[in-house]
Amino acid sequence: MTAWPRRLLLTAAVLPALAGCTVPVAGVTGVSVAADGDLLGVIQMCHGRIDGALLYPDDGDAPGTPETTAFWDHDTPVTGFTSWSLASPADGWTAGKAPGRLVPGQSYGFYGWTEDHSWSSGSVHFTTADLAKLVPGQVRYEYGDEVRTVSLDDFRAKACEDF
């Protein structure tokens, strides 16, 4: 997707939130790390679908806040489980804008979206310090105000139980 449609998509995603409308959440988003240290996106859709994912700095215009927003598109709608390297996407994922270096102390948000705003996956928020606590095979995700760290197998099997 070119920059102009992407900006339109991102603007369209923000405007409903400002107007009090929200996109229905139909899945759970997590982050993990690979054995080589790569950041992994992990999403379990409980129903519905997503078309892509977005990583963004989530604390506004704080001094020194990076303006890096990264996004990925999938070549087909994603239902069920998906996981991919955010640095080296594969298996149908392509980076529309690859992430730069994550800044220590900066908080990031990550979630899945649909082009038509029909569904999304709930956001997960993290810092580089949070990622440093993960070992390969663990997933960090959020359920309400609770942050959970579970095995990848438990995430796949149980993330939608509380949904």
Coordinates of C-alpha atoms in Angstrom, one line a residue:
M1 CA 0.0 0.0 0.0
T2 CA 1.4 3.4 -0.9
A3 CA 2.0 6.2 1.7
W4 CA -1.2 8.1 0.8
P5 CA -3.7 5.3 1.3
R6 CA -1.8 4.2 4.4
R7 CA -2.1 7.7 5.9
L8 CA -5.8 7.7 5.0
L9 CA -6.2 4.2 6.6
L10 CA -4.4 5.4 9.8
T11 CA -6.4 8.6 10.0
A12 CA -9.6 6.7 9.4
A13 CA -8.7 4.3 12.3
V14 CA -8.1 7.3 14.7
L15 CA -11.2 9.4 13.8
P16 CA -13.8 6.9 15.0
A17 CA -12.0 6.6 18.3
L18 CA -12.1 10.4 18.7
A19 CA -15.8 10.4 17.9
G20 CA -16.5 7.7 20.5
C21 CA -16.8 4.8 18.1
T22 CA -14.6 1.8 18.3
V23 CA -13.6 -1.1 16.1
P24 CA -14.8 -4.3 17.7
V25 CA -12.0 -6.4 19.2
A26 CA -12.1 -9.9 18.0
G27 CA -8.6 -11.2 19.0
V28 CA -5.6 -11.0 21.3
T29 CA -2.3 -9.5 20.4
G30 CA 1.0 -10.4 22.0
V31 CA 4.7 -10.1 21.5
S32 CA 7.5 -12.7 21.8
V33 CA 11.1 -13.0 21.0
A34 CA 12.9 -15.5 18.8
A35 CA 16.1 -17.3 19.7
D36 CA 18.1 -14.8 17.7
G37 CA 16.5 -11.9 19.6
D38 CA 14.1 -10.8 16.8
L39 CA 10.8 -9.3 18.0
L40 CA 7.8 -11.5 17.0
G41 CA 4.2 -10.4 16.6
V42 CA 1.8 -12.9 17.9
I43 CA -2.0 -12.7 17.3
Q44 CA -4.8 -15.1 18.1
M45 CA -8.1 -14.2 16.5
C46 CA -11.0 -15.5 18.5
H47 CA -13.4 -14.7 15.7
G48 CA -13.4 -12.3 12.8
R49 CA -10.2 -11.5 10.9
I50 CA -7.3 -9.0 10.6
D51 CA -5.6 -7.6 7.5
G52 CA -2.5 -6.2 9.1
A53 CA -0.8 -5.0 12.2
L54 CA 0.6 -1.7 13.6
L55 CA 3.4 -0.9 16.0
Y56 CA 3.5 2.6 17.4
P57 CA 5.0 4.7 20.2
D58 CA 2.1 5.0 22.6
D59 CA 2.9 7.9 24.9
G60 CA 2.1 10.9 22.7
D61 CA 4.5 13.7 21.9
A62 CA 6.9 13.3 24.8
P63 CA 10.3 14.8 24.2
G64 CA 12.5 12.4 22.4
T65 CA 9.6 10.2 21.4
P66 CA 10.4 8.4 18.1
E67 CA 8.0 9.0 15.3
T68 CA 8.5 5.5 14.1
T69 CA 5.3 3.7 13.3
A70 CA 5.7 0.4 11.6
F71 CA 3.1 -1.6 9.9
W72 CA 2.6 -5.0 8.2
D73 CA 0.1 -6.2 5.7
H74 CA -1.0 -9.8 5.2
D75 CA -1.7 -11.1 1.7
T76 CA -5.0 -12.8 2.8
P77 CA -7.3 -12.1 5.8
V78 CA -5.8 -13.7 9.0
T79 CA -8.1 -15.8 11.1
G80 CA -7.0 -18.0 14.0
F81 CA -3.3 -17.9 15.0
T82 CA -0.4 -16.0 13.4
S83 CA 3.1 -15.2 14.3
W84 CA 5.9 -13.5 12.4
S85 CA 9.2 -11.7 12.8
L86 CA 8.7 -8.0 12.7
A87 CA 12.2 -7.5 11.3
S88 CA 12.0 -10.2 8.7
P89 CA 8.3 -10.9 7.9
A90 CA 7.4 -14.1 6.0
D91 CA 4.4 -16.5 5.5
G92 CA 2.2 -13.9 3.8
W93 CA 3.3 -10.9 5.9
T94 CA 5.1 -7.9 4.3
A95 CA 6.4 -4.8 6.0
G96 CA 4.7 -1.6 4.7
K97 CA 7.2 0.2 7.0
A98 CA 9.8 -1.8 8.9
P99 CA 10.4 -0.9 12.5
G100 CA 13.5 1.0 13.4
R101 CA 15.5 0.4 16.6
L102 CA 13.2 0.4 19.6
V103 CA 14.2 3.1 22.1
P104 CA 14.9 2.1 25.7
G105 CA 12.3 3.6 28.1
Q106 CA 9.8 4.2 25.3
S107 CA 6.5 2.5 25.5
Y108 CA 5.1 0.9 22.4
G109 CA 1.6 -0.4 21.4
F110 CA 1.0 -3.2 18.9
Y111 CA -2.3 -4.5 17.5
G112 CA -4.0 -6.0 14.5
W113 CA -6.5 -4.1 12.2
T114 CA -8.7 -4.6 9.2
E115 CA -8.9 -2.2 6.2
D116 CA -12.7 -1.9 6.6
H117 CA -12.6 -1.3 10.4
S118 CA -14.7 -4.4 10.9
W119 CA -12.4 -6.1 13.5
S120 CA -9.2 -5.6 15.4
S121 CA -7.1 -7.4 17.9
G122 CA -6.6 -5.9 21.4
S123 CA -3.4 -4.0 21.9
V124 CA -0.4 -5.1 23.9
H125 CA 1.9 -2.4 25.4
F126 CA 5.6 -2.9 26.1
T127 CA 9.0 -1.4 26.5
T128 CA 12.5 -2.8 25.7
A129 CA 12.8 -3.7 29.4
D130 CA 9.6 -5.8 29.1
L131 CA 11.0 -7.6 26.0
A132 CA 14.3 -8.3 27.8
K133 CA 12.4 -10.4 30.4
L134 CA 10.9 -12.7 27.7
V135 CA 12.6 -15.9 26.7
P136 CA 11.9 -17.6 23.4
G137 CA 8.6 -19.4 23.6
Q138 CA 7.0 -16.9 25.9
V139 CA 4.3 -14.4 24.9
R140 CA 3.4 -11.2 26.6
Y141 CA -0.2 -10.0 26.2
E142 CA -2.9 -8.1 28.0
Y143 CA -6.2 -9.1 29.3
G144 CA -8.1 -6.0 30.6
D145 CA -5.6 -4.3 33.0
E146 CA -3.7 -7.5 33.6
V147 CA -0.4 -8.2 31.8
R148 CA 0.2 -11.9 31.2
T149 CA 3.3 -13.8 30.2
V150 CA 2.6 -17.4 29.2
S151 CA 4.1 -20.1 26.9
L152 CA 3.3 -19.8 23.2
D153 CA 1.3 -23.1 23.5
D154 CA -0.8 -21.7 26.4
F155 CA -1.4 -18.4 24.4
R156 CA -2.7 -20.4 21.4
A157 CA -4.8 -22.6 23.5
K158 CA -6.2 -20.2 26.1
A159 CA -6.0 -16.6 24.9
C160 CA -9.6 -16.7 23.7
E161 CA -11.0 -18.4 26.8
D162 CA -11.4 -15.1 28.6
F163 CA -12.5 -13.3 25.5

